[in-house]
Amino acid sequence: MNKREFTELLKGCRPVKDRDGNIIVQSIMNMQIVCLTTDKEYSLDERFANPLSSLQSSNSSYGQISFANKADKEVILPTQMAVMTKQSAQNHGMTKAGYLEKFANVTYHDAGCVQGGQTGYFRGTQEFRMLPVTMREMVFDTVGQPSGYHRIYPAIQKLGQDTQSNAGNYLNVYFEKYDKKLEQFIAHFERPRNLIGIIVLVDGEIVAVDKFPSFTYAEQVWDLMIRDCYGSLAIISELKNKSSMKNFTETYSDLKKSHQENIVDLLERALKKTKKSMTDSVQEKIQELLELTFDATLDTEGNPSSVSKAPKSYMLKTEGYIGQVITENEFNHLVSVVKRERFDPNALRTVNELRNKARKQEKFSL
Amino acid sequence: MKELVLTQKTLAAVKQSLIDGLTVASGAKSSATYYHGKDEQLKAIQTQIKGMYKLSKELPLIVASQKGATGKFVAEVLLNEFQNTLKGGACNIVNPIDWYDNGLSDKAVLTALNNLGENGLPYVLRLFVDLKASKVNNERSRKIMLGFLWGQSNLEFYVMKYRNKIAEIMRHVYGKRMTSVLLSIAQKQVNLEGANLVGTEKEINIVNEHILRYFNGDSVRAFKLLLFIFKKDAGVTYKASEFPLLSEYQKARTDITGIKNVPEEVLLGLISSVKHPQYHTMWTSDIQKEATKALIRKNVQVTSVNQQVRQTKSTAKLGVEKTVDLEKATDFLALYKTGYENGWTDELQNAIDKLADKKKIVGFFYQNIGIIVDDSNSMTGNKVESKNTPKAIADFTARVLGKSAQTSLATKTDGEVTDLASSFVQLLKAENPSKPYDAIFILTDGYENAYDGLTNEVISIWKAETGRDIPMFQISPITSAEMGANVRKIGQNVVTMAINNPVALQPQINARLLEIDTKRWLENQVLALEAAPVKRTKKISINA
């Protein structure tokens, strides 16, 4: 086991900002996303093939998924991809991300069923979706555990409760109920050019961070990430009747009390301040994450071993967060981190506060 | 026309239905948008039409007769009308005597059909094929289809370009038996080569009933066209003096070099057949194919200017130098897409500017306007089906608006995401105090990224603080299936409109007037239908 700093995981990345230097925050209800970008040289556009079109998936046993890479390029499997097939077969989900060499055939034995009592194996399919991000924590927790083909069921059951979809052990029930809404959800967010990663916040707290291997890769998986993965957060927010804050109106009212300038100038000032406060809030949350250090455990089930020179997979754990990194010679191709639901970031704040105080204290001396 | 039979009770519902219908009609296209699939769009259009029809059967046709209604919308209205037959549905606006007995129903259908034809003949042919697929073949639909097809002044060109489709439609309309009878008479008559129709009384009656009552020309010409449509033209002579196009087509069957008046796609169809004598010398290798395509592209002179603009990239790729008079182009989408994809030239910019000038709204209601154009990534449209379409519509509409008002100021959103609020403030800052805006137009898909409703908050405060209450129009180049093919509204402070072409602007603005006096607006529409110079038989004037 070794350690990984959060700052190291996202090195080279920076939030996309507007002309005034504010982080561009896109919002819907109580959910926000911040897009990350990087310098062109750190986007490995030519190296990896499109995971959604290069892979064909089959299986011959419950709880496993095999991928055949048909491309003459390596493939990074996105985090927790699912096979939701029309074939008469049991749908399956991956519990993590993965790495495949060009033209490789790889079997992951730590996948899980996501369709209750359905029987049958699928063959040569590209019917890929992604597990909702709200399942990510529970599913990551099963990696390395000997829990068998049913390892993903508890996470589906929880999703069913959270989204009032009565999904039971059937992920397809959730998708069938909300597919139309999820499709529309894509429209609410715009993918900036040169996207390399995404930070997702709910109620002002960071709940997920994803970093992709390249701009091209980010473009390829964007719709799936927004619709299948993050869409569940919006569904849950809607069920809880969460809404956007009227930040601007409040800011304007406050400014009006202390400023006598003309209305248009005041509107401009209020708008800038609104954006600035959104930026500051997000910046503060990201800043808190920078203090995190993860325990990293090498994951070799389906992924390259410690002696291989290929990119390696590490599972990441720390108090409050869990995730995975696919890394090669200290270059992180894919990072996927999610906040544990039970975790209250305020606890982290207290710890950080004390830690910072401790750093400032002088050493004991007489 | 007698008085409208619209009651006060149904007036409110009709009014709302009309407003929604006009928005859907002007904005909803058949293709996928950035956000929604083709099927979803279609379903939303159909739901809207069914809702209107249920309220009163005249409503969909009135809306489909408006300029700027999209081809898909009009086609769906007509399909719905024919499926429900003449006697289906209820007239709750127009007196049924006027509708059924005084021919208003026909005029409404034909006006809508003409409107569909304005979008291009393929739209009408697609509708007729859809009628076949829906097994609609009642007397009214048959007569209208035959009147339309035989009434085309450019029928010789159309039968060459859309031969199979027209044959499919005619076979459906006539039925297999009658088609066979007509072809048999035609073959017999053509062999006689006489100008006057000769045959038994029964045969003469059949030809008069099924062809000549719709066709502007002599019977031999009609028969020769009919034989060509159904590929029974072996041995038939098409003299260059009578059939300049079909005579060239006959030549092209053996030699495509030097052919000028046969459409490119038709020539490609001929040469790509292994039965064509030049196939082995002109179409067997990739190099031959490219050379043949280049030859055809260079020679053919019947390609429309709009099509030539769309072909800019492929023409250059084929290595053909062809001068296109851009200023003759009428399709702004073709001009814009050429610019986005191949780069902007002064000639292209000038052509767009002149086209915008031609399209400006005469007697535009507003003098000094502000315009905000959403330039975010989502306005580039769907990756596959409609790349750059919303962006082109928004850019051209902004230009037309600018030309239509006395003074205008336009601003584009800055950056990759939709930040309309900042643009709104920029627009206010740039306002000339001596010529304050009397309307603001916001061209956007309606999805704000900072947070939903931010622009509406800014507008609300500005209105409250300044006491100014000028109209704010949100014009969307796309409609969203989740809104029932309507526009996704950025807030309560704006009036929404969906347009796919600036031509739809004035009717949309006028439609806002129907909110003031719905009954009067409807009366004007019905009177316009009544005065429409359209007939089922003979010559339907279509500028396709």
PDB file of C-alpha atoms in Angstrom, chain A residues 38-243:
ATOM      1  CA  THR A  38      -5.227  20.980 -18.985  1.00  0.00           C
ATOM      2  CA  ASP A  39      -2.448  21.916 -21.387  1.00  0.00           C
ATOM      3  CA  LYS A  40      -2.631  20.202 -24.759  1.00  0.00           C
ATOM      4  CA  GLU A  41       0.568  18.250 -24.133  1.00  0.00           C
ATOM      5  CA  TYR A  42      -1.084  16.455 -21.189  1.00  0.00           C
ATOM      6  CA  SER A  43      -4.048  15.304 -23.246  1.00  0.00           C
ATOM      7  CA  LEU A  44      -3.086  11.974 -24.796  1.00  0.00           C
ATOM      8  CA  ASP A  45      -5.549  12.205 -27.675  1.00  0.00           C
ATOM      9  CA  GLU A  46      -3.788   9.853 -30.046  1.00  0.00           C
ATOM     10  CA  ARG A  47      -2.900   7.152 -27.586  1.00  0.00           C
ATOM     11  CA  PHE A  48      -6.201   5.653 -26.458  1.00  0.00           C
ATOM     12  CA  ALA A  49      -9.083   4.323 -28.509  1.00  0.00           C
ATOM     13  CA  ASN A  50     -12.746   5.162 -27.931  1.00  0.00           C
ATOM     14  CA  PRO A  51     -13.909   2.755 -25.196  1.00  0.00           C
ATOM     15  CA  LEU A  52     -17.497   2.861 -26.403  1.00  0.00           C
ATOM     16  CA  SER A  53     -16.765   1.780 -29.962  1.00  0.00           C
ATOM     17  CA  SER A  54     -13.567  -0.262 -29.664  1.00  0.00           C
ATOM     18  CA  LEU A  55     -14.690  -2.798 -27.128  1.00  0.00           C
ATOM     19  CA  GLN A  56     -16.941  -5.773 -27.486  1.00  0.00           C
ATOM     20  CA  SER A  57     -18.192  -7.390 -24.371  1.00  0.00           C
ATOM     21  CA  SER A  58     -19.159 -10.981 -23.592  1.00  0.00           C
ATOM     22  CA  ASN A  59     -19.346 -13.238 -20.585  1.00  0.00           C
ATOM     23  CA  SER A  60     -19.634 -16.906 -19.751  1.00  0.00           C
ATOM     24  CA  SER A  61     -20.253 -16.801 -16.037  1.00  0.00           C
ATOM     25  CA  TYR A  62     -22.278 -14.581 -13.729  1.00  0.00           C
ATOM     26  CA  GLY A  63     -20.208 -11.912 -12.054  1.00  0.00           C
ATOM     27  CA  GLN A  64     -17.669 -11.580 -14.809  1.00  0.00           C
ATOM     28  CA  ILE A  65     -17.282  -9.454 -17.924  1.00  0.00           C
ATOM     29  CA  SER A  66     -14.840 -10.002 -20.755  1.00  0.00           C
ATOM     30  CA  PHE A  67     -13.792  -7.226 -23.094  1.00  0.00           C
ATOM     31  CA  ALA A  68     -12.237  -7.711 -26.499  1.00  0.00           C
ATOM     32  CA  ASN A  69     -10.360  -4.648 -27.672  1.00  0.00           C
ATOM     33  CA  LYS A  70     -10.781  -4.486 -31.440  1.00  0.00           C
ATOM     34  CA  ALA A  71      -8.643  -1.383 -31.830  1.00  0.00           C
ATOM     35  CA  ASP A  72      -4.951  -1.111 -32.520  1.00  0.00           C
ATOM     36  CA  LYS A  73      -4.748   1.299 -29.614  1.00  0.00           C
ATOM     37  CA  GLU A  74      -4.936   0.803 -25.862  1.00  0.00           C
ATOM     38  CA  VAL A  75      -8.244   1.414 -24.118  1.00  0.00           C
ATOM     39  CA  ILE A  76      -9.026   2.826 -20.707  1.00  0.00           C
ATOM     40  CA  LEU A  77     -12.353   1.510 -19.506  1.00  0.00           C
ATOM     41  CA  PRO A  78     -14.424   4.284 -17.928  1.00  0.00           C
ATOM     42  CA  THR A  79     -15.294   3.866 -14.287  1.00  0.00           C
ATOM     43  CA  GLN A  80     -18.032   1.341 -13.585  1.00  0.00           C
ATOM     44  CA  MET A  81     -19.322   0.766 -17.073  1.00  0.00           C
ATOM     45  CA  ALA A  82     -22.429  -1.407 -17.386  1.00  0.00           C
ATOM     46  CA  VAL A  83     -23.543  -3.769 -20.110  1.00  0.00           C
ATOM     47  CA  MET A  84     -27.293  -3.275 -20.555  1.00  0.00           C
ATOM     48  CA  THR A  85     -28.189  -5.571 -23.388  1.00  0.00           C
ATOM     49  CA  LYS A  86     -31.270  -6.416 -25.392  1.00  0.00           C
ATOM     50  CA  GLN A  87     -29.940  -9.963 -25.714  1.00  0.00           C
ATOM     51  CA  SER A  88     -31.606 -12.580 -23.584  1.00  0.00           C
ATOM     52  CA  ALA A  89     -28.908 -12.251 -20.957  1.00  0.00           C
ATOM     53  CA  GLN A  90     -28.182 -10.962 -17.493  1.00  0.00           C
ATOM     54  CA  ASN A  91     -26.990  -7.326 -17.553  1.00  0.00           C
ATOM     55  CA  HIS A  92     -23.715  -6.756 -15.763  1.00  0.00           C
ATOM     56  CA  GLY A  93     -21.782  -3.871 -14.263  1.00  0.00           C
ATOM     57  CA  MET A  94     -18.096  -3.261 -13.740  1.00  0.00           C
ATOM     58  CA  THR A  95     -17.038  -2.346 -10.248  1.00  0.00           C
ATOM     59  CA  LYS A  96     -14.156  -0.139 -11.365  1.00  0.00           C
ATOM     60  CA  ALA A  97     -12.250   1.287 -14.328  1.00  0.00           C
ATOM     61  CA  GLY A  98      -9.738  -0.768 -16.280  1.00  0.00           C
ATOM     62  CA  TYR A  99      -6.919  -0.824 -18.769  1.00  0.00           C
ATOM     63  CA  LEU A 100      -6.659  -2.957 -21.929  1.00  0.00           C
ATOM     64  CA  GLU A 101      -3.724  -3.268 -24.277  1.00  0.00           C
ATOM     65  CA  LYS A 102      -4.378  -3.056 -28.014  1.00  0.00           C
ATOM     66  CA  PHE A 103      -6.214  -6.093 -29.416  1.00  0.00           C
ATOM     67  CA  ALA A 104      -6.293  -7.557 -25.890  1.00  0.00           C
ATOM     68  CA  ASN A 105      -8.959  -9.821 -24.438  1.00  0.00           C
ATOM     69  CA  VAL A 106      -9.421  -9.274 -20.740  1.00  0.00           C
ATOM     70  CA  THR A 107     -11.833 -10.811 -18.244  1.00  0.00           C
ATOM     71  CA  TYR A 108     -12.806  -9.066 -15.032  1.00  0.00           C
ATOM     72  CA  HIS A 109     -13.964 -11.555 -12.425  1.00  0.00           C
ATOM     73  CA  ASP A 110     -15.017  -8.895  -9.963  1.00  0.00           C
ATOM     74  CA  ALA A 111     -17.933  -7.574 -12.024  1.00  0.00           C
ATOM     75  CA  GLY A 112     -21.517  -8.031 -10.815  1.00  0.00           C
ATOM     76  CA  CYS A 113     -24.996  -8.815 -12.020  1.00  0.00           C
ATOM     77  CA  VAL A 114     -27.400  -5.870 -12.251  1.00  0.00           C
ATOM     78  CA  GLN A 115     -30.588  -7.568 -13.384  1.00  0.00           C
ATOM     79  CA  GLY A 116     -31.938  -9.774 -10.590  1.00  0.00           C
ATOM     80  CA  GLY A 117     -33.343 -13.070 -11.828  1.00  0.00           C
ATOM     81  CA  GLN A 118     -32.576 -12.715 -15.538  1.00  0.00           C
ATOM     82  CA  THR A 119     -30.535 -15.602 -16.891  1.00  0.00           C
ATOM     83  CA  GLY A 120     -28.211 -15.920 -19.878  1.00  0.00           C
ATOM     84  CA  TYR A 121     -24.871 -14.617 -21.050  1.00  0.00           C
ATOM     85  CA  PHE A 122     -24.268 -11.854 -23.561  1.00  0.00           C
ATOM     86  CA  ARG A 123     -22.078 -12.048 -26.623  1.00  0.00           C
ATOM     87  CA  GLY A 124     -20.129  -9.436 -28.542  1.00  0.00           C
ATOM     88  CA  THR A 125     -22.181  -6.473 -27.438  1.00  0.00           C
ATOM     89  CA  GLN A 126     -21.421  -2.766 -27.343  1.00  0.00           C
ATOM     90  CA  GLU A 127     -24.538  -1.837 -25.404  1.00  0.00           C
ATOM     91  CA  PHE A 128     -22.692   0.130 -22.774  1.00  0.00           C
ATOM     92  CA  ARG A 129     -23.999   2.451 -20.130  1.00  0.00           C
ATOM     93  CA  MET A 130     -22.588   3.619 -16.825  1.00  0.00           C
ATOM     94  CA  LEU A 131     -23.567   2.976 -13.249  1.00  0.00           C
ATOM     95  CA  PRO A 132     -25.101   6.038 -11.587  1.00  0.00           C
ATOM     96  CA  VAL A 133     -22.588   7.963  -9.501  1.00  0.00           C
ATOM     97  CA  THR A 134     -24.715   7.505  -6.392  1.00  0.00           C
ATOM     98  CA  MET A 135     -23.869   3.775  -6.582  1.00  0.00           C
ATOM     99  CA  ARG A 136     -20.171   4.396  -7.043  1.00  0.00           C
ATOM    100  CA  GLU A 137     -19.181   4.338  -3.388  1.00  0.00           C
ATOM    101  CA  MET A 138     -20.889   1.033  -2.568  1.00  0.00           C
ATOM    102  CA  VAL A 139     -19.648  -0.582  -5.763  1.00  0.00           C
ATOM    103  CA  PHE A 140     -16.047   0.551  -5.247  1.00  0.00           C
ATOM    104  CA  ASP A 141     -16.248  -0.944  -1.769  1.00  0.00           C
ATOM    105  CA  THR A 142     -16.784  -4.384  -3.287  1.00  0.00           C
ATOM    106  CA  VAL A 143     -13.494  -4.308  -5.231  1.00  0.00           C
ATOM    107  CA  GLY A 144     -11.155  -6.885  -3.757  1.00  0.00           C
ATOM    108  CA  GLN A 145     -13.972  -8.400  -1.698  1.00  0.00           C
ATOM    109  CA  PRO A 146     -15.016 -12.020  -2.288  1.00  0.00           C
ATOM    110  CA  SER A 147     -18.688 -11.138  -2.495  1.00  0.00           C
ATOM    111  CA  GLY A 148     -19.579 -12.873  -5.784  1.00  0.00           C
ATOM    112  CA  TYR A 149     -21.921 -12.084  -8.659  1.00  0.00           C
ATOM    113  CA  HIS A 150     -24.456 -10.303  -6.442  1.00  0.00           C
ATOM    114  CA  ARG A 151     -21.955  -7.708  -5.257  1.00  0.00           C
ATOM    115  CA  ILE A 152     -23.740  -4.771  -6.968  1.00  0.00           C
ATOM    116  CA  TYR A 153     -27.275  -5.616  -5.804  1.00  0.00           C
ATOM    117  CA  PRO A 154     -27.149  -3.641  -2.525  1.00  0.00           C
ATOM    118  CA  ALA A 155     -26.138  -0.514  -4.440  1.00  0.00           C
ATOM    119  CA  ILE A 156     -29.047  -0.958  -6.890  1.00  0.00           C
ATOM    120  CA  GLN A 157     -31.446  -1.439  -3.997  1.00  0.00           C
ATOM    121  CA  LYS A 158     -30.223   1.812  -2.455  1.00  0.00           C
ATOM    122  CA  LEU A 159     -30.534   3.596  -5.796  1.00  0.00           C
ATOM    123  CA  GLY A 160     -34.090   2.288  -6.075  1.00  0.00           C
ATOM    124  CA  GLN A 161     -34.944   3.738  -2.674  1.00  0.00           C
ATOM    125  CA  ASP A 162     -33.226   7.078  -3.290  1.00  0.00           C
ATOM    126  CA  THR A 163     -34.879   7.545  -6.653  1.00  0.00           C
ATOM    127  CA  GLN A 164     -38.241   5.984  -5.733  1.00  0.00           C
ATOM    128  CA  SER A 165     -37.922   3.680  -8.696  1.00  0.00           C
ATOM    129  CA  ASN A 166     -38.530   0.352  -6.912  1.00  0.00           C
ATOM    130  CA  ALA A 167     -35.581  -1.027  -8.813  1.00  0.00           C
ATOM    131  CA  GLY A 168     -34.952  -3.959  -6.461  1.00  0.00           C
ATOM    132  CA  ASN A 169     -31.976  -5.734  -8.025  1.00  0.00           C
ATOM    133  CA  TYR A 170     -32.833  -4.481 -11.505  1.00  0.00           C
ATOM    134  CA  LEU A 171     -30.838  -1.484 -12.710  1.00  0.00           C
ATOM    135  CA  ASN A 172     -32.816  -1.474 -15.960  1.00  0.00           C
ATOM    136  CA  VAL A 173     -35.957  -0.598 -13.967  1.00  0.00           C
ATOM    137  CA  TYR A 174     -34.325   2.618 -12.812  1.00  0.00           C
ATOM    138  CA  PHE A 175     -33.147   3.490 -16.331  1.00  0.00           C
ATOM    139  CA  GLU A 176     -36.529   2.650 -17.849  1.00  0.00           C
ATOM    140  CA  LYS A 177     -38.286   4.901 -15.382  1.00  0.00           C
ATOM    141  CA  TYR A 178     -35.971   7.868 -15.800  1.00  0.00           C
ATOM    142  CA  ASP A 179     -34.418   7.473 -19.244  1.00  0.00           C
ATOM    143  CA  LYS A 180     -36.353  10.301 -20.840  1.00  0.00           C
ATOM    144  CA  LYS A 181     -35.601  12.657 -17.992  1.00  0.00           C
ATOM    145  CA  LEU A 182     -31.958  11.635 -18.018  1.00  0.00           C
ATOM    146  CA  GLU A 183     -31.727  12.251 -21.755  1.00  0.00           C
ATOM    147  CA  GLN A 184     -33.044  15.757 -21.260  1.00  0.00           C
ATOM    148  CA  PHE A 185     -30.584  16.261 -18.456  1.00  0.00           C
ATOM    149  CA  ILE A 186     -27.732  16.232 -20.991  1.00  0.00           C
ATOM    150  CA  ALA A 187     -29.070  19.497 -22.375  1.00  0.00           C
ATOM    151  CA  HIS A 188     -28.500  21.382 -19.168  1.00  0.00           C
ATOM    152  CA  PHE A 189     -24.738  21.209 -19.292  1.00  0.00           C
ATOM    153  CA  GLU A 190     -22.326  22.298 -21.976  1.00  0.00           C
ATOM    154  CA  ARG A 191     -19.062  20.533 -22.576  1.00  0.00           C
ATOM    155  CA  PRO A 192     -16.324  23.091 -23.001  1.00  0.00           C
ATOM    156  CA  ARG A 193     -13.608  22.451 -25.540  1.00  0.00           C
ATOM    157  CA  ASN A 194     -10.505  20.802 -24.091  1.00  0.00           C
ATOM    158  CA  LEU A 195     -12.327  19.141 -21.232  1.00  0.00           C
ATOM    159  CA  ILE A 196     -10.153  16.786 -19.194  1.00  0.00           C
ATOM    160  CA  GLY A 197     -12.163  16.345 -16.012  1.00  0.00           C
ATOM    161  CA  ILE A 198     -15.270  17.168 -14.016  1.00  0.00           C
ATOM    162  CA  ILE A 199     -15.915  18.056 -10.398  1.00  0.00           C
ATOM    163  CA  VAL A 200     -19.501  17.562  -9.238  1.00  0.00           C
ATOM    164  CA  LEU A 201     -20.994  19.358  -6.261  1.00  0.00           C
ATOM    165  CA  VAL A 202     -24.308  18.834  -4.532  1.00  0.00           C
ATOM    166  CA  ASP A 203     -25.516  21.363  -1.968  1.00  0.00           C
ATOM    167  CA  GLY A 204     -22.151  23.051  -2.279  1.00  0.00           C
ATOM    168  CA  GLU A 205     -20.143  19.966  -1.323  1.00  0.00           C
ATOM    169  CA  ILE A 206     -17.923  18.046  -3.726  1.00  0.00           C
ATOM    170  CA  VAL A 207     -19.396  14.601  -4.283  1.00  0.00           C
ATOM    171  CA  ALA A 208     -17.434  13.301  -7.262  1.00  0.00           C
ATOM    172  CA  VAL A 209     -14.289  14.022  -9.231  1.00  0.00           C
ATOM    173  CA  ASP A 210     -13.437  12.467 -12.602  1.00  0.00           C
ATOM    174  CA  LYS A 211     -10.320  12.986 -14.666  1.00  0.00           C
ATOM    175  CA  PHE A 212     -10.040  11.493 -18.172  1.00  0.00           C
ATOM    176  CA  PRO A 213      -7.047  10.510 -20.292  1.00  0.00           C
ATOM    177  CA  SER A 214      -7.601  13.116 -23.013  1.00  0.00           C
ATOM    178  CA  PHE A 215      -9.858  15.794 -24.453  1.00  0.00           C
ATOM    179  CA  THR A 216     -11.028  13.312 -27.066  1.00  0.00           C
ATOM    180  CA  TYR A 217     -11.850  10.694 -24.453  1.00  0.00           C
ATOM    181  CA  ALA A 218     -13.784  13.254 -22.406  1.00  0.00           C
ATOM    182  CA  GLU A 219     -15.835  14.123 -25.494  1.00  0.00           C
ATOM    183  CA  GLN A 220     -16.512  10.441 -26.149  1.00  0.00           C
ATOM    184  CA  VAL A 221     -17.843   9.703 -22.671  1.00  0.00           C
ATOM    185  CA  TRP A 222     -19.443  13.099 -21.892  1.00  0.00           C
ATOM    186  CA  ASP A 223     -23.037  12.200 -22.738  1.00  0.00           C
ATOM    187  CA  LEU A 224     -22.870   8.939 -20.800  1.00  0.00           C
ATOM    188  CA  MET A 225     -21.237  10.603 -17.822  1.00  0.00           C
ATOM    189  CA  ILE A 226     -23.842  13.359 -17.671  1.00  0.00           C
ATOM    190  CA  ARG A 227     -26.845  11.162 -18.413  1.00  0.00           C
ATOM    191  CA  ASP A 228     -26.174   7.837 -16.716  1.00  0.00           C
ATOM    192  CA  CYS A 229     -23.667   8.751 -14.106  1.00  0.00           C
ATOM    193  CA  TYR A 230     -24.378  12.242 -12.736  1.00  0.00           C
ATOM    194  CA  GLY A 231     -28.029  12.252 -13.795  1.00  0.00           C
ATOM    195  CA  SER A 232     -28.973  10.252 -10.722  1.00  0.00           C
ATOM    196  CA  LEU A 233     -27.947  13.191  -8.537  1.00  0.00           C
ATOM    197  CA  ALA A 234     -30.401  15.475 -10.326  1.00  0.00           C
ATOM    198  CA  ILE A 235     -33.170  12.880 -10.107  1.00  0.00           C
ATOM    199  CA  ILE A 236     -32.667  12.646  -6.355  1.00  0.00           C
ATOM    200  CA  SER A 237     -32.490  16.456  -6.023  1.00  0.00           C
ATOM    201  CA  GLU A 238     -35.738  16.819  -7.906  1.00  0.00           C
ATOM    202  CA  LEU A 239     -37.434  14.262  -5.693  1.00  0.00           C
ATOM    203  CA  LYS A 240     -36.269  16.271  -2.701  1.00  0.00           C
ATOM    204  CA  ASN A 241     -37.662  19.465  -4.294  1.00  0.00           C
ATOM    205  CA  LYS A 242     -34.285  21.146  -4.302  1.00  0.00           C
ATOM    206  CA  SER A 243     -33.979  24.313  -6.360  1.00  0.00           C
TER     207      SER A 243
END
